[in-house]
Short mmCIF file of C-alpha atoms and ligand atoms in Angstrom, two decimals:
data_model
loop_
_atom_site.label_atom_id
_atom_site.label_comp_id
_atom_site.label_asym_id
_atom_site.label_seq_id
_atom_site.Cartn_x
_atom_site.Cartn_y
_atom_site.Cartn_z
CA MET A 8 60.27 -47.02 16.26
CA ARG A 9 59.73 -50.17 18.30
CA ARG A 10 59.37 -50.19 22.09
CA ASN A 11 62.79 -51.94 22.22
CA ASP A 12 64.40 -49.17 20.21
CA PHE A 13 63.29 -46.60 22.78
CA LEU A 14 64.95 -48.69 25.47
CA LYS A 15 68.07 -49.00 23.33
CA CYS A 16 68.20 -45.23 22.89
CA THR A 17 67.87 -44.70 26.63
CA ALA A 18 70.56 -47.27 27.39
CA VAL A 19 73.07 -45.75 24.98
CA THR A 20 72.55 -42.28 26.37
CA VAL A 21 72.91 -43.38 29.97
CA ALA A 22 75.99 -45.53 29.24
CA GLY A 23 77.69 -42.60 27.54
CA GLY A 24 76.95 -40.37 30.48
CA ILE A 25 75.90 -37.63 28.13
CA ILE A 26 72.38 -36.64 27.27
CA LEU A 27 72.23 -36.04 23.58
CA PRO A 28 69.10 -34.79 21.87
CA LEU A 29 68.74 -37.27 19.03
CA ALA A 30 66.92 -36.16 15.95
CA SER A 31 64.77 -39.25 15.54
CA CYS A 32 65.48 -41.08 18.78
CA SER A 33 64.18 -39.52 21.98
CA THR A 34 65.47 -40.75 25.36
CA ARG A 35 61.96 -41.76 26.39
CA PRO A 36 58.92 -43.07 24.62
CA PRO A 37 56.34 -40.46 23.62
CA SER A 38 53.68 -39.99 26.28
CA ALA A 39 51.07 -41.22 23.82
CA LEU A 40 52.58 -44.72 23.94
CA VAL A 41 50.15 -47.11 25.62
CA GLU A 42 52.06 -49.21 28.14
CA SER A 43 51.40 -52.95 27.95
CA PRO A 44 48.68 -52.76 25.29
CA GLY A 45 48.39 -56.57 25.39
CA VAL A 46 46.85 -58.69 22.68
CA ARG A 47 44.70 -56.42 20.55
CA GLN A 48 42.04 -57.55 18.15
CA ASN A 49 39.59 -55.98 15.76
CA TRP A 50 35.96 -55.56 16.81
CA ALA A 51 34.90 -58.99 15.54
CA GLY A 52 37.88 -60.72 17.16
CA ASN A 53 38.82 -62.50 13.93
CA TYR A 54 42.06 -60.53 13.46
CA THR A 55 44.86 -59.96 15.98
CA TYR A 56 46.95 -56.88 15.25
CA ARG A 57 50.67 -57.52 14.81
CA ALA A 58 51.83 -53.99 15.63
CA ASP A 59 54.02 -54.00 18.76
CA ASN A 60 53.18 -50.48 19.76
CA LEU A 61 49.92 -48.62 20.20
CA TYR A 62 49.85 -44.83 20.53
CA GLU A 63 46.87 -42.77 21.64
CA PRO A 64 47.77 -39.13 20.97
CA THR A 65 45.58 -36.43 22.47
CA THR A 66 46.68 -33.51 20.29
CA VAL A 67 47.38 -32.91 16.62
CA GLU A 68 50.94 -31.90 17.55
CA GLU A 69 51.44 -35.31 19.15
CA VAL A 70 50.18 -36.98 15.98
CA GLN A 71 52.62 -34.93 13.92
CA ASP A 72 55.50 -35.85 16.22
CA LEU A 73 54.62 -39.54 16.11
CA VAL A 74 54.16 -39.67 12.36
CA HIS A 75 57.46 -37.86 11.87
CA ARG A 76 59.50 -40.05 14.17
CA LEU A 77 57.99 -43.53 13.65
CA ASP A 78 59.10 -45.61 10.68
CA ARG A 79 56.30 -48.14 10.06
CA GLN A 80 52.86 -47.07 11.22
CA LYS A 81 49.12 -47.01 10.42
CA ALA A 82 46.18 -45.02 11.70
CA LEU A 83 43.63 -46.98 13.72
CA GLY A 84 39.98 -46.02 14.18
CA SER A 85 37.35 -48.02 16.06
CA ARG A 86 38.70 -51.37 14.71
CA HIS A 87 35.54 -52.39 12.86
CA CYS A 88 37.30 -53.69 9.74
CA PHE A 89 37.39 -57.45 9.31
CA ASN A 90 40.83 -57.67 7.69
CA SER A 91 44.38 -56.39 8.27
CA ILE A 92 43.87 -52.98 6.61
CA ALA A 93 44.45 -51.07 9.89
CA ASP A 94 47.48 -53.07 11.00
CA SER A 95 51.18 -52.24 10.82
CA PRO A 96 54.28 -54.33 11.41
CA GLU A 97 55.33 -51.85 14.11
CA ASN A 98 53.07 -49.02 15.24
CA GLN A 99 49.39 -48.12 15.30
CA ILE A 100 48.28 -44.57 15.94
CA SER A 101 44.81 -44.70 17.43
CA THR A 102 42.51 -41.67 17.13
CA GLN A 103 40.47 -42.81 20.12
CA LYS A 104 41.33 -39.68 22.13
CA LEU A 105 40.72 -37.29 19.24
CA ASN A 106 36.97 -37.70 19.29
CA ASN A 107 35.30 -34.30 19.60
CA MET A 108 32.88 -32.35 17.48
CA LEU A 109 34.79 -29.11 16.99
CA GLY A 110 32.30 -26.68 15.54
CA LEU A 111 29.30 -26.06 13.38
CA ASP A 112 29.50 -23.45 10.64
CA GLU A 113 25.89 -22.56 9.88
CA ALA A 114 26.80 -20.17 7.08
CA ARG A 115 28.80 -22.80 5.20
CA GLN A 116 26.54 -25.68 6.35
CA THR A 117 29.42 -27.75 7.64
CA VAL A 118 30.48 -29.44 10.85
CA ASP A 119 34.08 -30.03 11.92
CA VAL A 120 34.90 -33.23 13.77
CA GLN A 121 38.08 -34.83 15.00
CA ALA A 122 39.07 -37.95 13.08
CA GLY A 123 38.36 -40.35 15.95
CA ALA A 124 34.83 -39.09 16.60
CA ARG A 125 32.35 -41.87 16.06
CA TYR A 126 29.15 -40.83 14.29
CA GLY A 127 27.23 -41.71 17.44
CA ASP A 128 29.44 -39.37 19.49
CA PHE A 129 28.21 -36.19 17.84
CA ALA A 130 25.08 -36.93 15.79
CA GLU A 131 22.67 -36.20 18.63
CA GLU A 132 24.28 -32.84 19.36
CA LEU A 133 24.29 -31.99 15.66
CA HIS A 134 20.57 -32.78 15.52
CA ALA A 135 19.88 -30.71 18.62
CA ARG A 136 21.53 -27.79 16.87
CA GLY A 137 19.25 -28.25 13.87
CA TYR A 138 21.43 -30.17 11.42
CA ALA A 139 21.90 -33.63 9.94
CA LEU A 140 24.33 -35.66 7.86
CA HIS A 141 22.98 -37.00 4.59
CA ASN A 142 23.30 -40.65 5.58
CA LEU A 143 24.80 -43.14 8.02
CA ALA A 144 26.03 -46.73 7.90
CA SER A 145 24.20 -49.58 9.61
CA LEU A 146 25.94 -48.68 12.86
CA PRO A 147 26.95 -45.37 14.52
CA HIS A 148 29.85 -47.00 16.40
CA ILE A 149 32.53 -46.33 13.74
CA THR A 150 34.89 -43.35 13.46
CA VAL A 151 34.35 -40.77 10.75
CA ALA A 152 37.93 -41.06 9.50
CA GLY A 153 37.89 -44.86 9.48
CA ALA A 154 34.54 -45.01 7.72
CA CYS A 155 35.50 -42.49 5.04
CA ALA A 156 38.90 -44.14 4.52
CA THR A 157 37.22 -47.39 3.41
CA GLY A 158 34.26 -46.03 1.45
CA THR A 159 31.73 -47.03 4.10
CA HIS A 160 28.12 -46.49 3.02
CA GLY A 161 24.47 -46.71 3.96
CA SER A 162 21.72 -47.14 1.38
CA GLY A 163 19.70 -44.99 -1.02
CA VAL A 164 19.60 -44.63 -4.78
CA THR A 165 20.51 -40.94 -4.52
CA ASN A 166 22.82 -41.25 -1.51
CA GLY A 167 26.56 -41.38 -2.02
CA ASN A 168 28.72 -43.15 0.55
CA LEU A 169 29.65 -41.39 3.80
CA ALA A 170 32.84 -39.95 2.29
CA THR A 171 30.75 -37.89 -0.14
CA SER A 172 29.90 -35.56 2.73
CA VAL A 173 33.58 -34.67 3.25
CA VAL A 174 34.26 -31.05 2.31
CA SER A 175 37.86 -31.00 3.50
CA LEU A 176 40.23 -32.85 5.78
CA ASN A 177 43.43 -32.23 7.70
CA LEU A 178 46.12 -34.81 7.07
CA VAL A 179 49.45 -35.41 8.77
CA LYS A 180 51.78 -36.52 5.99
CA ALA A 181 54.69 -38.93 6.38
CA ASP A 182 57.12 -36.10 7.18
CA GLY A 183 54.85 -34.79 9.95
CA GLU A 184 53.57 -31.83 7.97
CA LEU A 185 49.89 -30.98 8.54
CA VAL A 186 48.05 -30.15 5.32
CA THR A 187 44.45 -29.28 4.50
CA ILE A 188 42.94 -30.93 1.45
CA ASP A 189 39.61 -29.59 0.27
CA ARG A 190 37.30 -30.27 -2.66
CA LYS A 191 39.29 -27.92 -4.91
CA HIS A 192 42.58 -29.72 -4.22
CA PRO A 193 43.59 -32.04 -7.11
CA ASP A 194 44.43 -34.86 -4.67
CA PHE A 195 41.03 -34.73 -2.90
CA PRO A 196 39.47 -37.62 -4.90
CA ALA A 197 42.36 -39.86 -3.93
CA VAL A 198 42.93 -38.88 -0.32
CA VAL A 199 39.37 -39.00 1.11
CA VAL A 200 38.75 -42.73 0.54
CA GLY A 201 42.44 -43.09 1.30
CA LEU A 202 42.69 -46.53 2.98
CA GLY A 203 45.10 -44.91 5.45
CA ALA A 204 47.75 -44.83 2.73
CA PHE A 205 48.36 -41.07 2.64
CA GLY A 206 48.90 -40.31 6.33
CA VAL A 207 46.88 -39.76 9.48
CA VAL A 208 43.72 -37.69 9.14
CA THR A 209 43.16 -35.55 12.23
CA ARG A 210 40.07 -33.55 11.36
CA LEU A 211 37.26 -33.62 8.80
CA THR A 212 34.80 -30.98 7.68
CA LEU A 213 31.49 -32.58 6.69
CA ALA A 214 28.56 -31.11 4.76
CA VAL A 215 25.37 -30.88 6.79
CA GLN A 216 21.77 -30.09 5.93
CA PRO A 217 18.75 -29.07 8.02
CA ALA A 218 17.81 -31.78 10.52
CA PHE A 219 15.09 -34.17 9.38
CA GLU A 220 13.01 -36.96 10.81
CA VAL A 221 12.71 -40.45 9.36
CA ARG A 222 10.14 -43.20 9.68
CA GLN A 223 11.20 -46.79 9.30
CA ASP A 224 8.79 -49.44 8.04
CA VAL A 225 9.71 -53.09 7.87
CA PHE A 226 8.03 -55.73 5.74
CA THR A 227 8.59 -59.48 5.85
CA ASP A 228 8.73 -62.26 3.25
CA LEU A 229 9.07 -60.33 0.02
CA PRO A 230 8.99 -62.81 -2.90
CA LEU A 231 12.29 -62.86 -4.80
CA ALA A 232 10.22 -62.64 -8.01
CA ALA A 233 9.00 -59.21 -6.87
CA VAL A 234 12.62 -58.13 -6.37
CA THR A 235 13.63 -59.26 -9.85
CA ASP A 236 10.53 -57.73 -11.48
CA HIS A 237 10.51 -54.43 -9.58
CA PHE A 238 14.07 -53.92 -8.32
CA GLN A 239 14.36 -50.22 -9.16
CA ALA A 240 10.92 -49.41 -7.76
CA ILE A 241 11.51 -51.35 -4.54
CA MET A 242 14.92 -49.80 -3.92
CA SER A 243 13.44 -46.35 -4.65
CA ALA A 244 10.52 -46.82 -2.25
CA GLY A 245 12.36 -44.87 0.44
CA TYR A 246 15.27 -42.53 1.12
CA SER A 247 17.19 -45.64 2.21
CA VAL A 248 16.09 -49.22 1.51
CA SER A 249 17.71 -52.49 2.62
CA LEU A 250 16.76 -56.02 1.66
CA PHE A 251 17.75 -58.83 4.01
CA THR A 252 17.83 -62.40 2.75
CA ASP A 253 19.37 -65.79 3.47
CA TRP A 254 18.80 -66.61 -0.25
CA MET A 255 16.61 -69.60 0.66
CA ASP A 256 12.95 -70.25 -0.13
CA GLY A 257 12.81 -67.69 -2.95
CA LYS A 258 12.24 -64.72 -0.66
CA VAL A 259 13.69 -61.71 1.05
CA SER A 260 13.03 -62.12 4.77
CA GLU A 261 12.91 -58.38 5.64
CA VAL A 262 12.64 -55.12 3.72
CA TRP A 263 13.66 -52.04 5.72
CA ILE A 264 12.31 -48.79 4.24
CA LYS A 265 13.51 -45.53 5.74
CA ARG A 266 11.61 -42.45 4.55
CA ARG A 267 12.14 -38.79 5.34
CA MET A 268 9.20 -37.12 7.00
CA ASP A 269 9.89 -33.92 5.07
CA ALA A 270 8.93 -35.84 1.90
CA ALA A 271 5.46 -36.40 3.41
CA PRO A 272 5.53 -40.19 2.97
CA ASP A 273 2.26 -42.04 2.40
CA ASP A 274 1.21 -44.98 4.48
CA LEU A 275 2.60 -48.03 2.67
CA GLY A 276 -0.22 -50.24 3.94
CA ASP A 277 0.15 -53.87 4.93
CA ASP A 278 1.20 -55.26 1.58
CA PHE A 279 4.45 -54.20 -0.10
CA TYR A 280 4.86 -56.11 -3.39
CA GLY A 281 3.57 -59.19 -1.58
CA ALA A 282 5.49 -58.64 1.67
CA ARG A 283 3.59 -58.14 4.93
CA ALA A 284 4.04 -55.22 7.33
CA ALA A 285 5.91 -56.26 10.49
CA THR A 286 4.01 -55.93 13.74
CA GLU A 287 7.02 -55.52 16.05
CA ASN A 288 10.60 -54.22 15.77
CA LEU A 289 12.72 -56.86 14.03
CA HIS A 290 16.42 -57.69 14.06
CA PRO A 291 17.78 -58.51 10.58
CA ILE A 292 19.15 -61.80 11.89
CA ALA A 293 16.35 -64.19 12.82
CA GLY A 294 16.23 -65.05 16.49
CA LEU A 295 18.32 -62.09 17.77
CA SER A 296 16.83 -59.66 20.27
CA ASN A 297 15.32 -56.48 18.85
CA GLU A 298 16.68 -54.28 21.66
CA ALA A 299 19.72 -53.30 19.55
CA VAL A 300 17.76 -52.14 16.49
CA SER A 301 16.58 -48.65 15.64
CA ASP A 302 12.86 -48.09 16.09
CA GLN A 303 10.56 -49.29 13.31
CA LEU A 304 6.74 -49.59 12.88
CA GLY A 305 6.62 -46.26 11.06
CA ARG A 306 7.32 -44.23 14.20
CA PRO A 307 9.09 -41.00 13.18
CA GLY A 308 12.39 -40.19 14.87
CA PRO A 309 15.54 -38.15 14.31
CA TRP A 310 17.75 -39.08 11.35
CA TYR A 311 20.59 -40.29 13.59
CA ASP A 312 18.25 -42.74 15.33
CA ARG A 313 16.63 -44.21 12.20
CA LEU A 314 19.22 -44.21 9.37
CA PRO A 315 21.47 -46.74 11.18
CA HIS A 316 19.96 -50.16 11.76
CA PHE A 317 21.63 -50.48 15.15
CA ARG A 318 21.65 -48.22 18.19
CA MET A 319 24.67 -46.78 19.96
CA GLY A 320 25.14 -48.46 23.33
CA PHE A 321 24.18 -51.90 22.01
CA THR A 322 26.15 -54.53 20.09
CA PRO A 323 25.43 -54.00 16.42
CA SER A 324 24.72 -56.99 14.19
CA ALA A 325 25.62 -60.31 15.86
CA GLY A 326 29.08 -59.61 17.32
CA LYS A 327 30.70 -62.97 16.69
CA GLU A 328 30.66 -62.83 12.91
CA LEU A 329 32.56 -62.15 9.72
CA GLN A 330 31.53 -59.88 6.87
CA SER A 331 32.12 -59.52 3.12
CA GLU A 332 30.53 -57.13 0.66
CA TYR A 333 30.68 -56.83 -3.10
CA PHE A 334 29.62 -53.95 -5.37
CA VAL A 335 28.28 -54.32 -8.89
CA PRO A 336 26.73 -51.79 -11.29
CA ARG A 337 23.18 -51.04 -10.25
CA ASP A 338 21.80 -51.59 -13.73
CA ARG A 339 22.99 -55.22 -13.54
CA ALA A 340 21.71 -55.81 -10.01
CA VAL A 341 19.06 -58.38 -10.84
CA GLU A 342 21.44 -60.55 -12.90
CA ALA A 343 24.00 -60.39 -10.10
CA LEU A 344 21.46 -61.26 -7.40
CA LEU A 345 20.24 -64.27 -9.38
CA ALA A 346 23.84 -65.41 -9.89
CA ILE A 347 24.39 -65.32 -6.11
CA GLU A 348 21.06 -67.00 -5.45
CA ALA A 349 22.27 -69.92 -7.59
CA LEU A 350 25.08 -70.41 -5.02
CA ARG A 351 22.62 -70.54 -2.11
CA ASP A 352 23.34 -74.14 -1.10
CA GLN A 353 27.05 -73.32 -0.72
CA ILE A 354 26.45 -69.98 0.96
CA HIS A 355 23.65 -70.84 3.36
CA PRO A 356 25.52 -73.15 5.80
CA HIS A 357 27.91 -70.30 6.71
CA LEU A 358 25.57 -67.33 6.43
CA MET A 359 23.77 -65.38 9.13
CA ILE A 360 22.18 -62.90 6.71
CA SER A 361 22.80 -60.99 3.49
CA GLU A 362 21.88 -57.35 2.93
CA ILE A 363 21.31 -55.64 -0.42
CA ARG A 364 21.68 -51.86 -0.61
CA THR A 365 22.14 -49.18 -3.27
CA ILE A 366 24.75 -46.41 -3.34
CA ALA A 367 25.05 -43.50 -5.76
CA ALA A 368 28.19 -43.03 -7.84
CA ASP A 369 31.03 -40.85 -6.56
CA GLU A 370 34.41 -39.59 -7.78
CA PHE A 371 36.77 -41.11 -5.20
CA TRP A 372 39.47 -43.11 -6.92
CA ALA A 373 39.42 -46.02 -4.44
CA SER A 374 35.69 -45.98 -3.82
CA PRO A 375 33.81 -49.14 -4.79
CA CYS A 376 31.22 -46.76 -6.27
CA TYR A 377 33.73 -44.79 -8.37
CA GLN A 378 31.74 -43.36 -11.28
CA GLN A 379 29.20 -46.15 -10.92
CA ASP A 380 25.73 -46.23 -9.36
CA SER A 381 26.04 -49.45 -7.42
CA VAL A 382 24.26 -52.22 -5.64
CA ALA A 383 26.11 -53.72 -2.69
CA ILE A 384 25.62 -57.40 -1.86
CA HIS A 385 26.68 -57.96 1.73
CA PHE A 386 27.22 -61.18 3.67
CA THR A 387 27.23 -61.44 7.46
CA TRP A 388 28.91 -64.78 7.95
CA LYS A 389 29.06 -67.13 10.89
CA PRO A 390 32.57 -67.11 12.36
CA ASP A 391 33.57 -70.06 10.13
CA GLY A 392 36.87 -68.50 9.01
CA PRO A 393 38.38 -71.23 6.79
CA GLU A 394 35.07 -72.17 5.16
CA VAL A 395 34.18 -68.54 4.47
CA MET A 396 37.62 -67.78 3.01
CA ALA A 397 37.27 -70.87 0.77
CA LEU A 398 33.86 -69.70 -0.43
CA LEU A 399 34.82 -66.10 -1.26
CA PRO A 400 36.74 -66.93 -4.48
CA ARG A 401 33.61 -68.71 -5.76
CA ILE A 402 31.48 -65.67 -5.04
CA GLU A 403 34.09 -63.39 -6.60
CA ALA A 404 34.25 -65.59 -9.71
CA THR A 405 30.45 -65.58 -9.94
CA LEU A 406 30.41 -61.79 -9.81
CA GLU A 407 33.42 -61.38 -12.09
CA PRO A 408 31.24 -60.77 -15.21
CA PHE A 409 29.82 -57.74 -13.39
CA GLY A 410 33.26 -56.22 -12.73
CA VAL A 411 32.83 -56.81 -9.00
CA ARG A 412 34.57 -54.48 -6.54
CA PRO A 413 35.01 -55.53 -2.89
CA HIS A 414 34.46 -53.47 0.28
CA TRP A 415 37.96 -52.57 1.53
CA GLY A 416 37.07 -53.11 5.18
CA LYS A 417 35.59 -56.58 4.86
CA LEU A 418 36.87 -60.02 3.82
CA PHE A 419 37.79 -60.69 0.20
CA THR A 420 40.54 -62.47 -1.71
CA LEU A 421 41.04 -60.38 -4.85
CA GLU A 422 44.56 -59.00 -5.27
CA ALA A 423 46.09 -55.85 -6.74
CA ALA A 424 46.40 -57.06 -10.34
CA THR A 425 42.67 -57.80 -10.52
CA LEU A 426 41.62 -54.85 -8.40
CA ARG A 427 43.49 -52.47 -10.69
CA GLN A 428 41.22 -53.62 -13.51
CA ARG A 429 38.12 -53.10 -11.40
CA TYR A 430 39.10 -49.74 -9.89
CA PRO A 431 40.19 -47.71 -12.94
CA ARG A 432 42.15 -45.15 -10.86
CA LEU A 433 43.78 -47.58 -8.40
CA ALA A 434 47.17 -47.40 -10.14
CA ASP A 435 46.99 -43.59 -9.95
CA PHE A 436 45.98 -43.91 -6.30
CA ALA A 437 49.09 -46.02 -5.59
CA ALA A 438 51.37 -43.62 -7.49
CA LEU A 439 50.04 -40.64 -5.54
CA ALA A 440 50.27 -42.47 -2.21
CA ASP A 441 53.89 -43.19 -3.12
CA ARG A 442 54.53 -39.47 -3.54
CA TYR A 443 52.90 -38.66 -0.17
CA ASP A 444 54.77 -41.48 1.55
CA PRO A 445 57.97 -42.22 -0.38
CA ALA A 446 59.45 -44.40 2.39
CA GLY A 447 56.29 -46.50 2.67
CA LYS A 448 55.65 -45.72 6.35
CA PHE A 449 51.92 -46.38 5.98
CA ARG A 450 52.27 -49.29 3.55
CA ASN A 451 51.23 -52.41 5.41
CA ASP A 452 50.88 -55.94 4.04
CA PHE A 453 47.23 -55.31 3.11
CA LEU A 454 48.11 -52.31 0.95
CA LYS A 455 51.06 -54.11 -0.64
CA GLN A 456 48.91 -57.08 -1.59
CA ARG A 457 45.71 -55.28 -2.59
CA VAL A 458 46.80 -51.91 -3.92
CA PHE A 459 50.50 -51.63 -4.71
CA GLY A 460 50.94 -55.18 -6.05
C1 LIG B 507 28.87 -54.58 12.79
C2 LIG B 507 29.44 -53.85 11.60
C3 LIG B 507 28.59 -53.21 10.73
C4 LIG B 507 29.11 -52.55 9.60
N1 LIG B 507 28.25 -51.89 8.77
C5 LIG B 507 28.73 -51.27 7.68
C6 LIG B 507 27.85 -50.58 6.80
O1 LIG B 507 26.66 -50.44 7.06
N2 LIG B 507 28.38 -50.06 5.67
C7 LIG B 507 29.71 -50.18 5.36
O2 LIG B 507 30.11 -49.71 4.29
N3 LIG B 507 30.57 -50.76 6.22
C8 LIG B 507 30.11 -51.31 7.36
N4 LIG B 507 30.98 -51.91 8.22
C9 LIG B 507 32.42 -51.83 7.93
C10 LIG B 507 33.04 -50.62 8.66
O3 LIG B 507 32.22 -49.55 8.77
C11 LIG B 507 34.28 -50.12 7.95
O4 LIG B 507 35.12 -51.16 7.78
C12 LIG B 507 34.96 -48.90 8.62
O5 LIG B 507 36.19 -48.66 7.98
C13 LIG B 507 35.25 -49.05 10.08
O6 LIG B 507 35.75 -47.83 10.61
P1 LIG B 507 36.79 -47.88 11.82
O7 LIG B 507 36.82 -46.55 12.47
O8 LIG B 507 36.48 -49.04 12.70
O9 LIG B 507 38.14 -48.11 11.05
P2 LIG B 507 39.37 -49.11 11.33
O10 LIG B 507 38.93 -50.51 11.09
O11 LIG B 507 39.97 -48.81 12.63
O12 LIG B 507 40.35 -48.63 10.15
C14 LIG B 507 39.91 -48.76 8.82
C15 LIG B 507 40.89 -48.06 7.86
O13 LIG B 507 40.80 -46.65 8.05
C16 LIG B 507 42.09 -46.12 8.27
N5 LIG B 507 41.97 -45.01 9.20
C17 LIG B 507 41.31 -45.00 10.38
N6 LIG B 507 41.45 -43.80 10.96
C18 LIG B 507 42.23 -43.05 10.13
C19 LIG B 507 42.77 -41.75 10.20
N7 LIG B 507 42.54 -40.95 11.24
N8 LIG B 507 43.54 -41.32 9.18
C20 LIG B 507 43.81 -42.11 8.12
N9 LIG B 507 43.33 -43.35 8.01
C21 LIG B 507 42.54 -43.82 9.01
C22 LIG B 507 42.90 -47.27 8.85
O14 LIG B 507 44.28 -47.09 8.65
C23 LIG B 507 42.35 -48.42 8.04
O15 LIG B 507 42.97 -48.44 6.79
C24 LIG B 507 30.50 -52.55 9.37
C25 LIG B 507 31.37 -53.18 10.26
C26 LIG B 507 30.84 -53.81 11.38
C27 LIG B 507 31.78 -54.45 12.34
#
């Protein structure tokens, strides 16, 4: 329901002189409605949300009421996506005020969090209580529900994306009903990486493990030839490994190797396949201050302060930027990297940095790593919108022979017809989303174009 419709309802009731309880039209806006939300943009500022109304419910009951009564709507997390995936033509339901860690179940080895909790909101407390998540993305600033909904990932040949830690979730369906979907539920593989298409998630139960410490070692100027000759060994050199490159000069500018202290890691020395050990903390983007990055130089620290590249309380990455990321099968990584390197003269003018990571296969229908051990080739772009959007089809065509799948939360141009070939269960995903949401309440332009077709 639009802000104007609330006013219309009020006017009709007052003019009639009778106060009628209307089934789907209250006489006043819900208290969760944010007055004068103003112009609202995503984190990067490259997308302005079209939704007229923003709601910030504080209880699950409020979420249920809103979902039930609003026609067109979409859940909104911490706004870190670079495209319109979190937008709606009418209403956005923000989880900003549903941000608590709810409880730790030591017997089941799980933690319950509200959907709008950002990883950085509860990770320190979880660690203090002796537990850890298996992995984190490059930044702790994103909500758990938003990250899982888009298949957000960190790195590591044996690490699945962040959604793989979900044990169950509570979902408010289009009719306002609250349901729990756990790993035994047949819809679980569709709903977890759900793109916001099934309803509003209010709570997630995540698998935890005993807390661990991590050391982070960074090496500079790794020859590209070493990457092509030893890709599997290099990416397996730590629990989580990232390669940063601008594709120029035949080298990877930085290698970030995160190793668990409980695996008793050896000293890697000063020479890593021809790369030199860094002598100070480094930002992945040359010239940017290192104050925002997690500590390096092999100094052990808690998992939540080493697995992300960037620290809570600081701007992650560059801030004024765009991002794209493409997934290809890990066993074709070297071919794919060389194909991208051949585009370096077109890419470089608009690029801040690329990052190469690995992610283990999972079973989520809309996950870019669905049944496929993957390598992710990421691009942090300068904010050159038109030039970047013109370049993406060339990158997508170059990676087409590898069956490329895009990151749902970043910029890409592939549409539903192609994506349904790349994501073998995407048609099933759309059919199930249709059953959960027959009136298409959650179906925004992004979903129509990229998923439903
Ligand atoms: C600086 C930066 C670094 C990044 N690093 C990484 C990285 O390392 N790895 C990676 O994979 N990605 C990365 N990303 C991308 C980012 O993590 C994802 O796009 C993620 O989805 C953002 O979460 P969010 O809470 O901001 O979600 P939003 O952008 O707010 O929403 C994303 C989607 O989730 C849905 N959603 C949100 N909350 C709910 C809910 N409660 N119920 C149902 N659906 C919901 C929305 O409807 C929307 O479809 C990065 C982004 C930035 C800006």
